[in-house]
Short mmCIF file of C-alpha atoms in Angstrom, two decimals:
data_model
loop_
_atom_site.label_atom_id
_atom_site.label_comp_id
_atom_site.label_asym_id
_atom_site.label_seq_id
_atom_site.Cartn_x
_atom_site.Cartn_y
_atom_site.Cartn_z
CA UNK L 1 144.71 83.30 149.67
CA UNK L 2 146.39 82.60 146.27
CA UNK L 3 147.84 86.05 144.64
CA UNK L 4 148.28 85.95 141.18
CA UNK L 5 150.00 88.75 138.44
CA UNK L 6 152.34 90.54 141.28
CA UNK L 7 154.83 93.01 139.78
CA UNK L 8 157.84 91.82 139.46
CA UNK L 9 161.36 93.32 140.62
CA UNK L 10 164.58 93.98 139.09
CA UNK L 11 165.36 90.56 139.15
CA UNK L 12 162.46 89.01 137.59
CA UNK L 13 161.02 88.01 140.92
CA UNK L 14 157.61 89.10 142.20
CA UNK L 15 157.70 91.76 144.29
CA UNK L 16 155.70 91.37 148.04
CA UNK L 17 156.49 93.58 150.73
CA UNK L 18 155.26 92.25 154.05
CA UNK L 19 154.30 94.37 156.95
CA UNK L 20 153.23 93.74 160.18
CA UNK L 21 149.38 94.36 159.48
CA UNK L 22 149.35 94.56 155.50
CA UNK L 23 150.86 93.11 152.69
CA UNK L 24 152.03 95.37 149.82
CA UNK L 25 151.73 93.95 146.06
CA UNK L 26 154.24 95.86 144.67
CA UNK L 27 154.29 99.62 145.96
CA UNK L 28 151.77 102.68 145.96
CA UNK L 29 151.31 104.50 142.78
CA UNK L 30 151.28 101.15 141.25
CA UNK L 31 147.33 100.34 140.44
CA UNK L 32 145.26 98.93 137.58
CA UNK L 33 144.43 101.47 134.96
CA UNK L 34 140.98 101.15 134.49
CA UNK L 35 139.88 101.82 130.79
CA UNK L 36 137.79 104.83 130.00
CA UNK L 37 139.21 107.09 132.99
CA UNK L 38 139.49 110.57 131.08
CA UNK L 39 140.58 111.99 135.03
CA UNK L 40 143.00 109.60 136.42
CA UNK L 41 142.94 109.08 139.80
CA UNK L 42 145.99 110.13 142.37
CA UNK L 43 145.82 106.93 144.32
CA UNK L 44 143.89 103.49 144.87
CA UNK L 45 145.31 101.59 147.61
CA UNK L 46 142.59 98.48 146.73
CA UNK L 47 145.04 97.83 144.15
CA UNK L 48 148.40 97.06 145.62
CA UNK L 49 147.27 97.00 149.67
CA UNK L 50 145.35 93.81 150.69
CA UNK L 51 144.83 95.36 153.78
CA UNK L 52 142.35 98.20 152.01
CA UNK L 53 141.15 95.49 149.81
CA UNK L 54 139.61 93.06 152.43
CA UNK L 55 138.24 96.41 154.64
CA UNK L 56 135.92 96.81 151.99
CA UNK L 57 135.80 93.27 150.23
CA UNK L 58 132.26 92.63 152.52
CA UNK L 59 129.15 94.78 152.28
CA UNK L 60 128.25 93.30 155.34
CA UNK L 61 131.35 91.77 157.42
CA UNK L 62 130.29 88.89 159.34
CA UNK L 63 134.04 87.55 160.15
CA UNK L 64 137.43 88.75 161.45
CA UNK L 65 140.09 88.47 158.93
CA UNK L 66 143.84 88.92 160.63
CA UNK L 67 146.99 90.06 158.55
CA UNK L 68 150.33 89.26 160.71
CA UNK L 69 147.95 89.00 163.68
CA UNK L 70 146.54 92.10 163.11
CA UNK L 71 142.88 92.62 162.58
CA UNK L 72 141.39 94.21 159.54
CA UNK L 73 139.39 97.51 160.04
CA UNK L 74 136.27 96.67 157.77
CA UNK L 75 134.90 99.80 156.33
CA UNK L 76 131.24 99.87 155.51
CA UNK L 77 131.07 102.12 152.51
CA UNK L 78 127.56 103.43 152.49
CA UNK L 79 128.01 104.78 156.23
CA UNK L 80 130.99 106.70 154.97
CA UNK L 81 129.20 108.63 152.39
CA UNK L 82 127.83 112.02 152.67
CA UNK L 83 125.66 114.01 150.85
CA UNK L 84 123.78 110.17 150.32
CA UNK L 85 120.97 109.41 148.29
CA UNK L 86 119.48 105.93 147.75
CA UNK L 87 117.75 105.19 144.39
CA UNK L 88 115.69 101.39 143.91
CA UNK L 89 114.14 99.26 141.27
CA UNK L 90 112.21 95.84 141.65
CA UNK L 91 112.20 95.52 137.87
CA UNK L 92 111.56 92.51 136.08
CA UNK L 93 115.57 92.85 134.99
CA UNK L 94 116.31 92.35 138.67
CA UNK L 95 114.87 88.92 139.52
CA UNK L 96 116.94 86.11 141.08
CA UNK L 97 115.97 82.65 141.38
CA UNK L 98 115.99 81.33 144.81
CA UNK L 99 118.32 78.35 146.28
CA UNK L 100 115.31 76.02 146.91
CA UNK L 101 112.87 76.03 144.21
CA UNK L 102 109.51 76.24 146.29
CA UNK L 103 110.33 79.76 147.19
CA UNK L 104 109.62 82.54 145.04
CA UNK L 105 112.87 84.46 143.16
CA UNK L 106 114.14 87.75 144.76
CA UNK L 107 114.21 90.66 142.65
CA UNK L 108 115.25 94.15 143.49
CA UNK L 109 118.28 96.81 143.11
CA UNK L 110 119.14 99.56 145.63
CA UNK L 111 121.87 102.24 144.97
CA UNK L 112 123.44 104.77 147.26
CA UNK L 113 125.61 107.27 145.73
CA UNK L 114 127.24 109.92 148.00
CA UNK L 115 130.58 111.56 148.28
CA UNK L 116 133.67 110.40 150.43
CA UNK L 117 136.09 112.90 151.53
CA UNK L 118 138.75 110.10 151.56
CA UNK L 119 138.12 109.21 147.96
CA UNK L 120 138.04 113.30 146.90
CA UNK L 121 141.69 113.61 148.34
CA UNK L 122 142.59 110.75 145.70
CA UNK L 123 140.23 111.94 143.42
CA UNK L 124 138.80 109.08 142.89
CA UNK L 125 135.05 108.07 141.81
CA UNK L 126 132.80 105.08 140.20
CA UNK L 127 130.66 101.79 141.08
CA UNK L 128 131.56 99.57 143.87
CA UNK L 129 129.49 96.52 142.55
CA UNK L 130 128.74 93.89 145.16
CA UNK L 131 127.46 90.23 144.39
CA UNK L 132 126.01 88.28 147.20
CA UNK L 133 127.33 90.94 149.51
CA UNK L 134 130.98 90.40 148.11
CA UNK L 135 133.08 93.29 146.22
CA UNK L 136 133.20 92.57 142.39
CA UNK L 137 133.72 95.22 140.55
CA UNK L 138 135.72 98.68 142.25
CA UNK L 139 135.82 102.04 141.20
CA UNK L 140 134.04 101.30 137.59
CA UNK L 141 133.06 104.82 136.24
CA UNK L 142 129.99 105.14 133.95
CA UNK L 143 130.15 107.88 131.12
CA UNK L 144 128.68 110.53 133.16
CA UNK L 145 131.41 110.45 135.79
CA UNK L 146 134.20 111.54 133.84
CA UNK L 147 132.99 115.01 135.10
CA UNK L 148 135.27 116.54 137.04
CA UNK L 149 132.39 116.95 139.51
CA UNK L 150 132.24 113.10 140.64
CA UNK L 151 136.12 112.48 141.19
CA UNK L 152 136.61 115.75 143.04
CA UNK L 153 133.64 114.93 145.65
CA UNK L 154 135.21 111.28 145.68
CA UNK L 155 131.44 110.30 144.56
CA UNK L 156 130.87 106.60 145.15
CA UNK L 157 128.01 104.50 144.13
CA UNK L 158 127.79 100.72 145.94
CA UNK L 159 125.17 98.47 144.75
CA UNK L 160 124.56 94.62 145.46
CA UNK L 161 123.91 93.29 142.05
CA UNK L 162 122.85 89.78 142.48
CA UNK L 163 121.22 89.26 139.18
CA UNK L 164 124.48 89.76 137.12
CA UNK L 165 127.25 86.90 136.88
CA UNK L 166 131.16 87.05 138.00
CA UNK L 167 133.58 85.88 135.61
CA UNK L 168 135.42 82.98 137.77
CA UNK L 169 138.28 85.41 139.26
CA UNK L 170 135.41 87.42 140.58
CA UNK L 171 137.43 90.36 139.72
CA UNK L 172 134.71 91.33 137.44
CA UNK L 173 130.98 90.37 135.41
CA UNK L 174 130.93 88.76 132.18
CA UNK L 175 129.96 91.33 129.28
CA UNK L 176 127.19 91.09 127.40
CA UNK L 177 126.68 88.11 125.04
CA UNK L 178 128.39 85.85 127.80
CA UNK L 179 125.38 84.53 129.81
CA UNK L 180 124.62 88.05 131.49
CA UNK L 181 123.24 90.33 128.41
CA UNK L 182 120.10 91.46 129.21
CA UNK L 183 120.48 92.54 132.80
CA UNK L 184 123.62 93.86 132.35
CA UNK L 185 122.20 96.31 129.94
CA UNK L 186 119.49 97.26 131.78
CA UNK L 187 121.69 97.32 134.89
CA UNK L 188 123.98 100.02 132.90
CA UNK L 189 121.13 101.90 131.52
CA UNK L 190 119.79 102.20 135.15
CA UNK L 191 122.68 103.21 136.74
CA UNK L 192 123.68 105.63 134.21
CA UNK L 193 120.28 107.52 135.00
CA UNK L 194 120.32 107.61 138.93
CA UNK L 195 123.65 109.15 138.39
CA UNK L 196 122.40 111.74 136.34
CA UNK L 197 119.58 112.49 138.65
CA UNK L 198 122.41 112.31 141.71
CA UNK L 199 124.53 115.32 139.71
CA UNK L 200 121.05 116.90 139.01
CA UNK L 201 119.94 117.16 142.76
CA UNK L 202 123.20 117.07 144.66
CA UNK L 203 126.38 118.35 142.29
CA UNK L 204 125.02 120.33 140.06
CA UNK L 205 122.67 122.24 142.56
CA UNK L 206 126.06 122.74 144.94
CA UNK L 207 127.48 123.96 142.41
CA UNK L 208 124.80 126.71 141.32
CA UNK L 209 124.90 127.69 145.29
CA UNK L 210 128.44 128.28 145.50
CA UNK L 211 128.30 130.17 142.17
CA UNK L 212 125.62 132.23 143.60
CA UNK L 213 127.38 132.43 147.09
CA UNK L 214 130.47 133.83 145.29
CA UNK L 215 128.05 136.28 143.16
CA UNK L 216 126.21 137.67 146.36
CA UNK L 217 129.97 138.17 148.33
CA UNK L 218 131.36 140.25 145.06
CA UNK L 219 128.23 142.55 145.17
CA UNK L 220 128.48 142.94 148.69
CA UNK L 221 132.11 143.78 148.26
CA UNK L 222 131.32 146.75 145.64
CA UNK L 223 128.61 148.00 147.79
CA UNK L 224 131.38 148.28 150.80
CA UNK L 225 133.97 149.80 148.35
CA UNK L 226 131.19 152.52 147.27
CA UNK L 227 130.55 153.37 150.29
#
């Protein structure tokens, strides 16, 4: 594994703390600020622990990675989630062609958004975009999610976007007008709406029950006092 862009120390030298079953890049607190985050998150350990990075690097772990000898817990995000609801699309924006030409190309896009009470306590939200069942893109929020209502359920979205294209780090897709334009947009506008129909059904509604809840407990409250 080559590790590029670690923080350096005091001395000018990069910093990497070694532990018996993870290695540190640099310390906690220290994480990439993501552009376009009006609600910071607390904490995101997939930036400075490789240990949290590789539990989740796989959508579907088919190895055993080892750090110091230790094995890697692999997490499988959308068994984690709660509150889940799964959104698809075989659009026309979705289509992949296959390996060996006499097949027909795959097309097809499933979503499943639901909150993590691991990522609430960091208050932390966004995409988890997968390509060929490997993490690309982590934590990427969409307009919609700077309400407070997604980072304080630590909502998640994870997606396996085959049709869009890495930039060679694989650290991220290539913007539009770089080989990946018109499904990216579509990709966007797509996602943008299942997450406003997720806050329709699931956030919003809690919301209106708890308000209702807390409505129902202060009239039974001034019906005990009267009496």
């Amino acid at each position: 594994i080559h590790v590029f862009n670690l923080t350096p120390d005091t001395k000018g030298e990069p910093k990497l703390k070694e532990m018996c079953d993870d290695i540190i890049l640099g310390k906690k607190g220290e994480f990439r600020r993501r552009p376009s985050v009006a609600i910071p998150p607390d904490d995101v350990p997939l930036d400075y622990s490789l240990s949290a990075y590789l539990s989740v690097l796989y959508l579907e772990p088919k190895m055993k990675i080892l750090i110091g000898g230790t094995p890697v817990r692999f997490k499988r995000l959308v068994d984690l989630l709660e509150a889940k609801r799964t959104y698809e699309t075989n659009a026309e924006w979705t289509m992949v062609p296959a390996q060996d030409p006499s097949l027909p190309p795959r097309r097809g896009c499933k979503l499943v958004i639901g909150g993590s009470a691991e990522e609430a306590s960091r208050r932390n939200c966004g995409l988890m975009i997968y390509w060929n069942g490997r993490l690309i893109e982590s934590y990427k929020r969409e307009d919609i999610m700077a309400r407070n209502e997604f980072s304080t359920k630590g909502v998640l979205a994870v997606v396996n976007a085959d049709f869009l294209v890495p930039k060679s780090t694989k650290q991220e897709f290539k913007g539009v007008g770089c080989g990946n334009s018109s499904a990216s947009i579509k990709f966007i506008d797509w996602t943008h709406k299942q997450l406003t129909r997720y806050f329709d059904q699931v956030l919003d509604e809690e919301r209106r029950n708890i308000h209702a809840m807390s409505e129902s407990e202060m009239r039974n409250r001034g019906l005990a006092s009267g009496q």
